[in-house]
Coordinates of C-alpha atoms in Angstrom, one line a residue:
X1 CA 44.2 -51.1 -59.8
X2 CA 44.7 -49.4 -56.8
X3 CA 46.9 -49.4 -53.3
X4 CA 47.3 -49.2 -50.0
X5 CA 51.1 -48.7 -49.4
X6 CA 53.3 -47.9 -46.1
X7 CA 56.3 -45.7 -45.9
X8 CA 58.5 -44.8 -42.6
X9 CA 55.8 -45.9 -40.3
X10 CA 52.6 -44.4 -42.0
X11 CA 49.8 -45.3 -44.5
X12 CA 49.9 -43.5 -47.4
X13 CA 47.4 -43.6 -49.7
X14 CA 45.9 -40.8 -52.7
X15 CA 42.4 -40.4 -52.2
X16 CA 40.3 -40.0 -48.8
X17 CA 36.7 -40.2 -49.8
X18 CA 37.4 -43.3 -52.0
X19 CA 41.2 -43.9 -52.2
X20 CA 42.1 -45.4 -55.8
X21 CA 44.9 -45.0 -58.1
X22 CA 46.9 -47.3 -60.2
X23 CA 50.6 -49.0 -58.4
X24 CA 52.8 -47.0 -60.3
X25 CA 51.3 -44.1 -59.2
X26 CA 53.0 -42.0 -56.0
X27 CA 51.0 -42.1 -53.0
X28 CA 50.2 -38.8 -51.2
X29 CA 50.4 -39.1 -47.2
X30 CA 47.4 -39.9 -45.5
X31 CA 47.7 -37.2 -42.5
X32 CA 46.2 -34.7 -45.0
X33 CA 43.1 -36.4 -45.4
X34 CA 43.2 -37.0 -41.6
X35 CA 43.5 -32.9 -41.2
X36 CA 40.6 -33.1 -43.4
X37 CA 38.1 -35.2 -41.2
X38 CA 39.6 -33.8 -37.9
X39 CA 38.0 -30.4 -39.7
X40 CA 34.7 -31.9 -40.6
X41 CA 31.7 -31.8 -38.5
X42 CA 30.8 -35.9 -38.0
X43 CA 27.5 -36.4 -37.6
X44 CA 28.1 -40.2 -38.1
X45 CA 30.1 -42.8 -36.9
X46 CA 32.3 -44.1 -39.4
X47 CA 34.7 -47.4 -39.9
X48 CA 37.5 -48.2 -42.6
X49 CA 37.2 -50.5 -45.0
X50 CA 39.6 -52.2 -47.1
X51 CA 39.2 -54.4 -50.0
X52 CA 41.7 -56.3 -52.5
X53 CA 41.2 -58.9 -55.5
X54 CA 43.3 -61.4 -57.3
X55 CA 41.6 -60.5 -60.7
X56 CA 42.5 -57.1 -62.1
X57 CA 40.7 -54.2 -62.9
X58 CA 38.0 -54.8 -60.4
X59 CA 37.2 -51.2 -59.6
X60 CA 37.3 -47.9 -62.0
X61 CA 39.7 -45.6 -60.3
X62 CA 38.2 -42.2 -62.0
X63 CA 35.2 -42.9 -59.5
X64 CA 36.8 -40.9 -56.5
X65 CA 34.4 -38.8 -54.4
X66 CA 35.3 -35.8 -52.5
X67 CA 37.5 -35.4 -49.5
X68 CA 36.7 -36.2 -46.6
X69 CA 33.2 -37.8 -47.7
X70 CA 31.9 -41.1 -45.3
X71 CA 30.3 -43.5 -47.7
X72 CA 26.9 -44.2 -46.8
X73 CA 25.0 -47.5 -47.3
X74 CA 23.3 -47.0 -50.7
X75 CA 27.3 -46.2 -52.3
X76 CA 28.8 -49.0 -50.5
X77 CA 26.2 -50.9 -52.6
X78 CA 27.7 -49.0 -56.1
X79 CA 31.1 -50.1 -54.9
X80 CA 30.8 -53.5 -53.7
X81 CA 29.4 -54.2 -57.1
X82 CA 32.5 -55.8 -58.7
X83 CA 32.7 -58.3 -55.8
X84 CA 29.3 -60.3 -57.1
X85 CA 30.2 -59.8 -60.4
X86 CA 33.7 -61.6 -60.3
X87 CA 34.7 -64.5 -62.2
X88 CA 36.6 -66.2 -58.8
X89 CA 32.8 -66.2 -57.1
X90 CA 34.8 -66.5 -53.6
X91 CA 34.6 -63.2 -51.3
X92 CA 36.4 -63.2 -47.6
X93 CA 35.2 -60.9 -45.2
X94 CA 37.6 -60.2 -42.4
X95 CA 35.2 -58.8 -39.6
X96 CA 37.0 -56.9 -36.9
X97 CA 34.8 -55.5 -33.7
X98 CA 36.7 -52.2 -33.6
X99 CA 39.2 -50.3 -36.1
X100 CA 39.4 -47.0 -37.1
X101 CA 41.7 -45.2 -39.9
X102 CA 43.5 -43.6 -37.0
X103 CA 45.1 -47.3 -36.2
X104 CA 46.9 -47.2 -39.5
X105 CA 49.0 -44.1 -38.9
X106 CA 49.5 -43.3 -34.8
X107 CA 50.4 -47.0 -34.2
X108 CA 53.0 -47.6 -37.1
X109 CA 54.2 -44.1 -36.1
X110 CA 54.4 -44.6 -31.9
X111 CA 55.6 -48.6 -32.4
X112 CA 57.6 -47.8 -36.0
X113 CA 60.2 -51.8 -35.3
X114 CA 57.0 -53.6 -35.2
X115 CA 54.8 -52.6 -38.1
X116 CA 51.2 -54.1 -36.9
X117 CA 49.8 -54.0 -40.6
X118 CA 53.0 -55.3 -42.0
X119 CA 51.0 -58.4 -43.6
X120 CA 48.1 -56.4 -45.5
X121 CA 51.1 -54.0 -46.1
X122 CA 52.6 -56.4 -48.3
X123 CA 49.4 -57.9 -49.4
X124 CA 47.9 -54.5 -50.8
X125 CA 50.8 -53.5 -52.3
X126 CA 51.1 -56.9 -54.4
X127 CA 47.1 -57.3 -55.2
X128 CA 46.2 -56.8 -58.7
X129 CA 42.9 -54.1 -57.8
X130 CA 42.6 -52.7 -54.2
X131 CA 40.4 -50.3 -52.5
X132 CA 40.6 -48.4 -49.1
X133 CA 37.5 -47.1 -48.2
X134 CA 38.6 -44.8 -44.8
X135 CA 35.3 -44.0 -43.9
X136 CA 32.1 -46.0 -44.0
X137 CA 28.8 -45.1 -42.3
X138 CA 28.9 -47.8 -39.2
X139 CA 25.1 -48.6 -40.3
X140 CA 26.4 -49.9 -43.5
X141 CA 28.9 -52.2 -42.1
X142 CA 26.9 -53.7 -39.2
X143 CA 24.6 -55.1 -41.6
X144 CA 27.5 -55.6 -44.2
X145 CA 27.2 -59.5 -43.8
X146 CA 23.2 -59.8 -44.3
X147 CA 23.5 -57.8 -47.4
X148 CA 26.4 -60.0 -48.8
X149 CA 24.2 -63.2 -47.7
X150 CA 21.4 -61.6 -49.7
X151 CA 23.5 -60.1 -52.4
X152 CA 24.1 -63.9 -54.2
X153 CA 23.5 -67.3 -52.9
X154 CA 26.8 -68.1 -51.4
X155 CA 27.6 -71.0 -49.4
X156 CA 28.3 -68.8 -46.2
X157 CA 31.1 -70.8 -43.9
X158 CA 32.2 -69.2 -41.0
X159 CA 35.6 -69.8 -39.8
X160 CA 36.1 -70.4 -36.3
X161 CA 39.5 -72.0 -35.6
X162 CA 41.9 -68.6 -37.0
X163 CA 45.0 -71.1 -35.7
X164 CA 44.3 -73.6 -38.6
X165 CA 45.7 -72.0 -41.9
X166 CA 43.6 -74.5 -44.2
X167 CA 40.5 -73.1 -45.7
X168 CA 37.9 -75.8 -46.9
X169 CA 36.9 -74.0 -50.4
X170 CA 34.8 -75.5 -52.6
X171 CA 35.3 -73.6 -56.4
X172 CA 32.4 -74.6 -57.8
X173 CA 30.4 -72.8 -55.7
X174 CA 30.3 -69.1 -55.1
X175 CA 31.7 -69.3 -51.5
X176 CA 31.7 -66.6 -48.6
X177 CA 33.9 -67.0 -46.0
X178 CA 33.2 -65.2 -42.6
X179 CA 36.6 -64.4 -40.3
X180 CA 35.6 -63.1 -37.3
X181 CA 38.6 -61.4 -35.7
X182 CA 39.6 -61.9 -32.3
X183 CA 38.0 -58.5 -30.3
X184 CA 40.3 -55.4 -30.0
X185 CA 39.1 -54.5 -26.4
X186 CA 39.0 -50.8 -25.4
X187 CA 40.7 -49.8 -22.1
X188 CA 43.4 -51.4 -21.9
X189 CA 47.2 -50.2 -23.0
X190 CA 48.2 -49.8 -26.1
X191 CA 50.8 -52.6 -26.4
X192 CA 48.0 -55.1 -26.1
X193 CA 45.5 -53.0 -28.7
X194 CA 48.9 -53.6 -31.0
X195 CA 49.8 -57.2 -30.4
X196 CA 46.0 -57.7 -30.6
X197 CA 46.2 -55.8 -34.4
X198 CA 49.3 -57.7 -35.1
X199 CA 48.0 -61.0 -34.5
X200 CA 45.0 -60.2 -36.7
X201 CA 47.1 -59.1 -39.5
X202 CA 49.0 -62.5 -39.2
X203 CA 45.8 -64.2 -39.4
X204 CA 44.5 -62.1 -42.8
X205 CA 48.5 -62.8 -44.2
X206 CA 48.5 -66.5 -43.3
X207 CA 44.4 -67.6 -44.5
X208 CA 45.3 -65.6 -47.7
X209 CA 48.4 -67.0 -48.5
X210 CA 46.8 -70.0 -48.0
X211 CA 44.4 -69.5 -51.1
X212 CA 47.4 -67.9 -53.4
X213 CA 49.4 -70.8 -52.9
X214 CA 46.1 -73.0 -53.7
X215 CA 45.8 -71.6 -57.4
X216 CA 41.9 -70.1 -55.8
X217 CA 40.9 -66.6 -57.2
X218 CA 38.7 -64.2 -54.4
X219 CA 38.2 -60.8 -53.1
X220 CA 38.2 -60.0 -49.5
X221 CA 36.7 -56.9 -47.7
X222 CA 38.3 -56.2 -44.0
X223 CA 36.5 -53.8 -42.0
X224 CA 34.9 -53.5 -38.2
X225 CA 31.7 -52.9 -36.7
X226 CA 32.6 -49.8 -35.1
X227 CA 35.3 -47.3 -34.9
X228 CA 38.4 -47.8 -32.4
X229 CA 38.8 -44.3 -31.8
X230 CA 35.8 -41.9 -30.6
X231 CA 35.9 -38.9 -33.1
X232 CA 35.4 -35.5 -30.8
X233 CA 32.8 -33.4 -32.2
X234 CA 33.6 -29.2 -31.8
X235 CA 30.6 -27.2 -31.9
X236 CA 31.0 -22.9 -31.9
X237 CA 27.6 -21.9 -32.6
X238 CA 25.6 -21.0 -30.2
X239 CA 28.1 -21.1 -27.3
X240 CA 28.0 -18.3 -24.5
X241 CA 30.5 -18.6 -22.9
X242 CA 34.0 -20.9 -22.8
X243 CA 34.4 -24.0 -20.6
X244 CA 38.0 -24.9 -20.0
X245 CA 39.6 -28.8 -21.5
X246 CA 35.4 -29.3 -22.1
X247 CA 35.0 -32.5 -24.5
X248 CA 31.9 -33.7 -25.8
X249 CA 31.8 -37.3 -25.6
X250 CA 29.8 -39.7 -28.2
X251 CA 25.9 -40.6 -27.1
X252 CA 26.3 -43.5 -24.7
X253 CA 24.9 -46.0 -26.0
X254 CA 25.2 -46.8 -29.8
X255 CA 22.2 -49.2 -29.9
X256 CA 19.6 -49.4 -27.1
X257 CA 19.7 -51.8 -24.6
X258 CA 18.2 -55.3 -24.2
X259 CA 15.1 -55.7 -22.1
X260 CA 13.2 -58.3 -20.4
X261 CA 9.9 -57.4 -20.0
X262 CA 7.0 -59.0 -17.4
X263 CA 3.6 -57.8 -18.2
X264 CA 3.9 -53.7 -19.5
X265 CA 6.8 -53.3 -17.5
X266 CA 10.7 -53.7 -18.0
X267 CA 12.3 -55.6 -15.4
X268 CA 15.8 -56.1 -16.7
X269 CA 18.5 -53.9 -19.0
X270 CA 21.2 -54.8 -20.4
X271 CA 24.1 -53.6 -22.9
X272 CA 27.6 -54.0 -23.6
X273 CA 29.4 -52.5 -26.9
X274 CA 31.1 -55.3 -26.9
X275 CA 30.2 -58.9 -26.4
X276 CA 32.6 -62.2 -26.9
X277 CA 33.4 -64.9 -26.0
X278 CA 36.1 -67.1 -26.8
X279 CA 35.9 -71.1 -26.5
X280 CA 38.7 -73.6 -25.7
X281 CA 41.0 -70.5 -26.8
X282 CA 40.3 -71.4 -30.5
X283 CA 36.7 -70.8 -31.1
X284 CA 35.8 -67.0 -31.3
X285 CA 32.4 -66.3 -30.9
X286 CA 30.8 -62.8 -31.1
X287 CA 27.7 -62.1 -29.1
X288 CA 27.4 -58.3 -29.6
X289 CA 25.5 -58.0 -32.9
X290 CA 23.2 -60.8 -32.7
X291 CA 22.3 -59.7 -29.2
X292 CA 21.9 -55.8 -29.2
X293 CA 21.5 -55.0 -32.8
X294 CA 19.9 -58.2 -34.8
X295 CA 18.2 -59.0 -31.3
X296 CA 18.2 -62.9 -32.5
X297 CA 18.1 -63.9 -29.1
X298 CA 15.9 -66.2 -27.1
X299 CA 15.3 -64.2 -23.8
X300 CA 12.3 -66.3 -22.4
X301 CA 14.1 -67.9 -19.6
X302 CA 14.9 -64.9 -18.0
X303 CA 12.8 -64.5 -14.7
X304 CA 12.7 -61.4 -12.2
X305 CA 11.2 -61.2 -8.9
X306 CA 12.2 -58.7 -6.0
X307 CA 14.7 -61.3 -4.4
X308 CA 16.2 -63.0 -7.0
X309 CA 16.6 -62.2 -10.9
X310 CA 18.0 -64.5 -13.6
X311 CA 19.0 -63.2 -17.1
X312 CA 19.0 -65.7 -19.6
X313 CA 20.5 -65.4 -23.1
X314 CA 19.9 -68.3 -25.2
X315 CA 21.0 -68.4 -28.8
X316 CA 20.7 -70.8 -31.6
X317 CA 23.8 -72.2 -34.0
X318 CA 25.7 -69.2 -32.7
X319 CA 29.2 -70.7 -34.3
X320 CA 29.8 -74.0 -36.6
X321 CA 29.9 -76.9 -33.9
X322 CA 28.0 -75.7 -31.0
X323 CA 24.0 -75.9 -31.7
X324 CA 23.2 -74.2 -28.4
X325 CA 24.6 -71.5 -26.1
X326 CA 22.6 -70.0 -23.3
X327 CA 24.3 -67.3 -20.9
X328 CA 22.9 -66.8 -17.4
X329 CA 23.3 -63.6 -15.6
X330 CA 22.1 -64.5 -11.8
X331 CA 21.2 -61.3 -9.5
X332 CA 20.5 -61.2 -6.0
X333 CA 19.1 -58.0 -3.5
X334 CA 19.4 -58.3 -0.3
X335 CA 19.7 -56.3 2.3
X336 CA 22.9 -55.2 4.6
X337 CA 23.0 -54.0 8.1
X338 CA 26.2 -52.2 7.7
X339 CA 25.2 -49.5 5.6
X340 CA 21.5 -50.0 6.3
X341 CA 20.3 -50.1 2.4
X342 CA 19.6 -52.8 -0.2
X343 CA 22.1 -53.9 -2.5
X344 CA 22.0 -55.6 -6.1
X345 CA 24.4 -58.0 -6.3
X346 CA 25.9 -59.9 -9.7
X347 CA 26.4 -63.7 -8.2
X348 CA 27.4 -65.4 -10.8
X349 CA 27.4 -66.4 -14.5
X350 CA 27.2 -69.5 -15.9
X351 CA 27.3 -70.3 -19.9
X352 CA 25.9 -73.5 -20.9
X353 CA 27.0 -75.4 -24.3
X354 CA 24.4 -78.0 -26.0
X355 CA 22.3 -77.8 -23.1
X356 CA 25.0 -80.2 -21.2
X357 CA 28.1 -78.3 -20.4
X358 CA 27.7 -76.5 -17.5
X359 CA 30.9 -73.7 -17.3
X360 CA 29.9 -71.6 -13.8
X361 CA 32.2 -68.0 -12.9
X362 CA 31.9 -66.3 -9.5
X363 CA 31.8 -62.5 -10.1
X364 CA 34.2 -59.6 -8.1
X365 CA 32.9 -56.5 -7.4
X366 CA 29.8 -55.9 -9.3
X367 CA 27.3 -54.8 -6.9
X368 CA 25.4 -51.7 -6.5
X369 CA 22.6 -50.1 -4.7
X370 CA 19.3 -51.6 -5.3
X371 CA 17.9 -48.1 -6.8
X372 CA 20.7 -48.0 -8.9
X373 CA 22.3 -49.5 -12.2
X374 CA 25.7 -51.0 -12.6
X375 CA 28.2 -49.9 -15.3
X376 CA 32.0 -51.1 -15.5
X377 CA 34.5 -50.5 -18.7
X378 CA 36.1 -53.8 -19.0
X379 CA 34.6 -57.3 -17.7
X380 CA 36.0 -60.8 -17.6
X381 CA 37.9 -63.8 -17.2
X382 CA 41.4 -61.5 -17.9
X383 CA 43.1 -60.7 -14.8
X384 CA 43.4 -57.1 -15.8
X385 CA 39.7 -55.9 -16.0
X386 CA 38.6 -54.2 -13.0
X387 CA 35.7 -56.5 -12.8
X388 CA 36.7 -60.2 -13.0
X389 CA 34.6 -63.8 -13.8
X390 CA 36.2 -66.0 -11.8
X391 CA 36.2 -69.9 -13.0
X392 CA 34.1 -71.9 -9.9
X393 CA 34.7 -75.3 -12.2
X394 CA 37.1 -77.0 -14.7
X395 CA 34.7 -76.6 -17.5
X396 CA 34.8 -72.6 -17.0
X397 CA 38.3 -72.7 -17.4
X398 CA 37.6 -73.5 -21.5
X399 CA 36.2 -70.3 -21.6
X400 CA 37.0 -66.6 -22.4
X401 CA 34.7 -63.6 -21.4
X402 CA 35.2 -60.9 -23.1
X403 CA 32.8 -57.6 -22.1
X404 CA 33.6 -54.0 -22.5
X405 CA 30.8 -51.0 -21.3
X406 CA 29.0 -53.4 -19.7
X407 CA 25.4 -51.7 -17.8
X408 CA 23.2 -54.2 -16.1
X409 CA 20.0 -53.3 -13.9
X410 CA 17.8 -56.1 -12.7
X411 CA 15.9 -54.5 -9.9
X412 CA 13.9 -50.8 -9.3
X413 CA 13.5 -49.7 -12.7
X414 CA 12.1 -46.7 -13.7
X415 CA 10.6 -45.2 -17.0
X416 CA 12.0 -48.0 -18.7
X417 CA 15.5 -46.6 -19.0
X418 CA 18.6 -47.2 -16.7
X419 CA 18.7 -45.7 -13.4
X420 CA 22.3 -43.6 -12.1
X421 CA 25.4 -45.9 -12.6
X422 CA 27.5 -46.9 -9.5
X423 CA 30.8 -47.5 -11.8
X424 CA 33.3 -49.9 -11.0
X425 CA 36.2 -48.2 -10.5
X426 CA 36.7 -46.8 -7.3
X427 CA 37.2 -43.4 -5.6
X428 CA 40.9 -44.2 -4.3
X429 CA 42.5 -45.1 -8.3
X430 CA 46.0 -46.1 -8.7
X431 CA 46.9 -42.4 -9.4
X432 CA 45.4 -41.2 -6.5
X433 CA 47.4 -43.6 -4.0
X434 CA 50.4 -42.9 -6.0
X435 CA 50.2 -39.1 -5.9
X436 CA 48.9 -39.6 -1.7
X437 CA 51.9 -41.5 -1.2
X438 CA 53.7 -38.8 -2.7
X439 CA 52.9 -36.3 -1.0
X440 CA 52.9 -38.1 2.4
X441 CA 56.3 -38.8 1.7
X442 CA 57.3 -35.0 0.9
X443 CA 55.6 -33.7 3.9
X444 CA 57.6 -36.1 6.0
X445 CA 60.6 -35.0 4.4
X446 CA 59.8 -31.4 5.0
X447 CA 58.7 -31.7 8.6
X448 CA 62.1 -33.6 9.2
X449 CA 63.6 -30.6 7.8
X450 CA 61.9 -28.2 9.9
X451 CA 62.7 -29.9 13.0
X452 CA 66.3 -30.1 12.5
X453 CA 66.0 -26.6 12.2
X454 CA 64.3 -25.5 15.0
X455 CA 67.1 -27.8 17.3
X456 CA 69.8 -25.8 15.6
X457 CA 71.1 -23.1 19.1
X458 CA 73.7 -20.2 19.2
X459 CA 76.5 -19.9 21.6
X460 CA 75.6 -18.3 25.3
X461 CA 78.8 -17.0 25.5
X462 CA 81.1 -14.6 23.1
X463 CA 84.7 -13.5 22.7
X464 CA 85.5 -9.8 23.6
X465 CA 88.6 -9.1 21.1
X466 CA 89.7 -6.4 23.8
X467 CA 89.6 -8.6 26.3
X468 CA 91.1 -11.8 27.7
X469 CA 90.9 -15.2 25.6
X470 CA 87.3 -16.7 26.0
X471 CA 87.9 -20.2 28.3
X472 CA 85.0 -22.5 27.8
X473 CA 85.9 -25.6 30.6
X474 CA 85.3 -28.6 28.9
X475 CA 82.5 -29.5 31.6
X476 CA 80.2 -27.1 30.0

């Protein structure tokens, strides 16, 4: 039986490579084994992974691997073992888009009143077996769910509305219920990344606790897709000479980007590390595996021509009660006096449901020049991306667009790879104004200063002690 336990804001746990030891048993802190993959050269990207049972004795705890060892696909395998082989023959899988073991400890140490993990906290603490997995090779867990599908034939369900606390179980079927987690989206502060955690962690407590109450036996894995957190990488061989606060930064792109080819030649790109959408506020759906990884996408709508270039995405049972769902990307080049050049423009984008539902979004600030690609960090219907989708009609306003690292090129491309990026953010940022205003402001002060000093003047006239009294008339 093992644990995950939390003391004075952080996880503490025995084991880093695969962290297992019986309840009873005193946890060591976790920031050693963090020390320990700080130190490590990654070569791979790596998630957690945490997984808990109602039966006992689900995994042997004398099967520990070294420190600081990421499990790669073929050991998840070993480990995942007990799961098909349980009596309850019901398995949970909590699927978040981003988490990393970092999450656990900085944010229950910076936010220590409001404990995001306080639910799987409790729940780890009171499971009969756990396991907490810290790092897993991100190959294994993006195709975590096709090898569970093909592991056993479960009745897969996915669960879509996270506000109903009900689970529909049937026990005497071996049941696999897929939770996809509303996104954890990179960027913005860290108060929403945490109420964004929290909520998640109120989801896991309340679904569970569902089940308990219910008299049903299962397992349940929680992990993400990829990590939260890039891990820098330090590299002193080789090195001639020292450049100063130097990082180097994870490859772009984790997966390569979509294509829509006419003839032999590539007339559209398009990526995003993370793709969602979220329907009538309820209805999660994520877009970002089945589009860039699985590729299970219908792209044969799209069209391109040197005017006018439509990028269709059309996909097939995406979620439980919607049989269709086809996102239009719709690009225009034209050309503009002012600056004398041609521009690429993002019009708009319009998602249709069931082939029926027409929801349509004007688009800010996602142009570029006509040679070149677009990139932006955050874009969507929230009002504080940089790059918004703007509802044009009442059925748009059902929808949530969720898009982070978003790259787009519909016109001019070369080799068959994305052209420079015109980013979205601008030269003048927030900073910049603030520290403009600053300084405009202390300059002003100071040239005040200076001119009240250059009207200060010394008296004409001065008293001779030896003399007779000095007698200014008051007309001078």
């Amino acid at each position: 039986m093992l644990r995950l336990s939390f003391a004075a804001g952080q996880l503490r746990t025995h084991l880093p490579g695969v962290m297992m030891q019986p309840r009873s048993a005193a946890g060591a802190p976790l920031l050693c084994t963090l020390a320990v993959l700080v130190k490590m050269s990654l070569s791979v990207d790596h998630v957690p992974m945490l997984l808990w049972s109602t039966q006992r004795s689900q995994w042997n705890p004398d099967s520990a691997l070294h420190e600081g060892h990421v499990i790669s696909a073929q050991e998840l395998t070993v480990l995942l073992q007990p799961v098909f082989t349980q009596n309850s023959r019901n398995l949970i899988l909590f699927l978040q888009d981003t988490l990393s073991i970092d999450d656990f400890t900085y944010l229950s140490e910076s936010y220590s009143k409001k404990n995001p993990f306080q639910n799987i906290q409790e729940i780890l603490q009171s499971s009969p077996s756990s396991l907490v997995l810290p790092a897993v090779d991100c190959e294994a867990t993006r195709h975590l769910l096709s090898f569970l599908q093909e592991s056993r034939d479960w009745k897969l369900t996915n669960v879509t509305n996270l506000g109903d606390s009900q689970l529909e179980v049937n026990t005497s079927k071996p049941n696999l219920l897929v939770v996809q987690l509303q996104p954890l989206v990179s960027g913005l502060n860290e108060i929403s990344t945490l109420e964004a955690i929290a909520e998640n962690d109120k989801i896991i407590g309340r679904l569970t606790m569902d089940l308990q109450e219910r008299g049903i036996h299962f397992s349940v894995i929680y992990t993400a897709v990829r990590p939260s957190r890039i891990s820098r990488r330090t590299d002193v061989v080789g090195k001639l000479r020292r450049q100063l606060m130097a990082t180097e930064e994870e490859d772009t792109l984790s997966y390569p980007p979509l294509n829509v080819t006419t003839g032999n030649n590539i007339c559209i790109l398009f990526y995003a590390s993370n793709f969602s959408l979220k329907a009538n506020s309820s209805v999660f759906i994520d877009l970002t595996n089945t589009t860039f990884v699985r590729q299970n996408v219908d792209l044969s709508y799209s069209d391109c021509s040197d005017i006018n270039t439509t990028l269709s995405l059309k996909y097939t049972k995406p979620v439980n009660g919607i049989s269709s769902l086809e996102i239009r990307f719709l690009m225009s080049n034209k050309f503009y006096g002012s600056s004398a050049r041609n521009w690429s423009t993002l019009d708009s984008v319009e998602i249709v449901q069931d082939e029926g539902k027409l929801a349509k979004f004007n688009v800010s600030v996602i142009s570029a020049p006509a040679e070149y690609s677009f990139h932006c960090q955050l874009v969507g219907t929230s009002n504080l991306y940089p790059a918004r989708l703007i509802p044009s009609n009442d059925e748009a306003k059902n929808w949530d667009v969720f898009i982070s690292r978003l790259q787009i090129q519909g016109f001019n491309i070369e080799n068959n790879q994305f052209s420079y990026a015109s980013d979205c953010t601008g030269f003048f940022t927030p900073g910049i104004w603030m520290g403009l205003v600053t300084s405009i402001v202390l300059l002003w002060i100071l040239a005040y200063g200076i001119h009240m000093i250059m009207q200060l003047t010394t008296n004409s006239r001065f008293d001779d002690p030896k003399g007779p009294a000095l007698s200014v008339p008051q007309t001078e």
